[in-house]
Amino acid sequence: MKLLLVFSSLLFTLQLCSGEWCYESQLSCKANCSGPSDWKSLFSDCGGQRQSPINIITSKVIQNPNLTAFVFEGYEDVFNMSVENHGQSAHFSLPESARVRGGGLPGKYKAVQFHLHWGVDGGVGSEHSVDGERYPMELHVVNIKENYNDLKDALNDSTGVAALAFFFELSSSKNQKLDAIIEALKKVKQKGDSSEIENFRLVDFIPRACNLSYYRYSGSLTTPGCNQAVEWTVFHQTLPISKNQLQSMDKLLLFGTDKPMTGIFRPVQNLNGRTVYTYLPAHSLCVLPNAITLLLCLFCLVEQYSSFQ
Ligand SMILES: *[C@@H]1O[C@H](CO)[C@@H](O)[C@H](O)[C@H]1NC(C)=O
Ligand SMILES: *[C@@H]1O[C@H](CO)[C@@H](O)[C@H](O)[C@H]1NC(C)=O
Ligand SMILES: *[C@@H]1O[C@H](CO)[C@@H](O)[C@H](O)[C@H]1NC(C)=O
Ligand SMILES: *[C@@H]1O[C@H](CO)[C@@H](O)[C@H](O)[C@H]1NC(C)=O
Ligand SMILES: *[C@@H]1O[C@H](CO)[C@@H](O)[C@H](O)[C@H]1NC(C)=O
Ligand SMILES: [Zn+2]
């Protein structure tokens, strides 16, 4: 009987000690949370077979002729963007008018939000890695198939979510496009805080789609529930960030626990036999693709017309 009591109180303590999910960086002797290796005990999908992030091994990547260039729509529109500290990251809300198509995706997807993953004091903080190499920071733009109302609906579809990832790479000069982002983060220090960036345009932050090469694989959300509903695109092109900017990022926010929000990334997961594909543009498609198409069409018409003569 006594033994049973001891046993059940031990179980009870274990339960208490894994109250919520947290990042590796939040674990400590008295931490009351489950780190990445224990997420699967709280959310079974986190132990699944197509988890993210992954390490991309470039020598095993396969060029897939079904993949095409991306088209970003509404990325030139001006909007007021709200930002909120969600306790494990800050989300920048995007309007539905921002859409992505092409890119070998099964349909058109509308934007939901973007967020960043960073490390500790300017160290590596990306989630994905390439040939074992990690980057200082990673941007995720989360999109859902346009027929769904919200992320929750999209997560019930194995290709319901299209996540776009860009790595940041250290540059000698600062990236002025990040100024507005950094200023906004300063205003959402505590979990639940929100603020707004006025007159934001995605095109000022994200490169043009036309000549972007990328990696593609099927995976999951990188935070619990780890739903296996994500078509991942990891772009080859990186975005610049200066050492000063990077070192300021991880000091701006607090976790829900009032500790500095650092090391917000999940370690890489097993591939489990998945293939990573790549798309490499044959030509730079940046020179007014519509004008070229128009010219080609005219040419075809003229050809056809003259063959009738
Ligand atoms: C641990 O977390 C759980 C759930 O969040 C909470 O109910 C419990 O009070 C916490 N325990 C301690 C010792 O902080
Ligand atoms: C390309 O698409 C075709 C038709 O859907 C499919 O049969 C083929 O396996 C795809 N190729 C690759 C490399 O995925
Ligand atoms: C953004 O907010 C400002 C100030 O509240 C407002 O004047 C402006 O019209 C808003 N812009 C858009 C595109 O909604
Ligand atoms: C999830 O999708 C299945 C079919 O794939 C459907 O039967 C079910 O109702 C959906 N669940 C929700 C919550 O939308
Ligand atoms: C794409 O084109 C832009 C200019 O239009 C150039 O700055 C950039 O380096 C190109 N990216 C790649 C991956 O070729
Ligand atoms: Zn993310």
Coordinates of N, CA and C and ligand atoms in Angstrom, one line a residue, residues 78-80 196-199, ligand 3:
V78 N 0.4 47.4 -49.4 CA 0.7 48.1 -48.1 C -0.3 47.7 -47.1
F79 N 0.1 47.3 -45.9 CA -0.9 47.0 -44.9 C -0.3 47.3 -43.5
N80 N -1.2 47.3 -42.5 CA -0.7 47.5 -41.1 C -0.6 46.1 -40.5
E196 N 1.9 47.1 -33.5 CA 1.6 47.2 -35.0 C 2.7 47.8 -35.7
I197 N 3.0 47.3 -36.9 CA 3.9 48.0 -37.8 C 3.0 48.6 -38.9
E198 N 3.1 49.9 -39.1 CA 2.3 50.6 -40.1 C 2.9 50.5 -41.4
N199 N 2.1 50.4 -42.5 CA 2.6 50.5 -43.8 C 3.7 49.6 -44.2
Ligands
LIG3 C1 -2.7 52.0 -40.8 O1 -2.9 52.7 -39.6 C2 -2.9 54.1 -39.7 C3 -3.0 54.7 -38.3 O2 -4.0 54.0 -37.6 C4 -4.1 54.5 -40.6 O3 -4.1 55.9 -40.8 C5 -3.9 53.8 -42.0 O4 -5.0 54.1 -42.8 C6 -3.8 52.3 -41.9 N1 -3.4 51.8 -43.2 C7 -4.1 50.7 -43.7 C8 -3.5 50.3 -45.0 O5 -5.0 50.2 -43.2

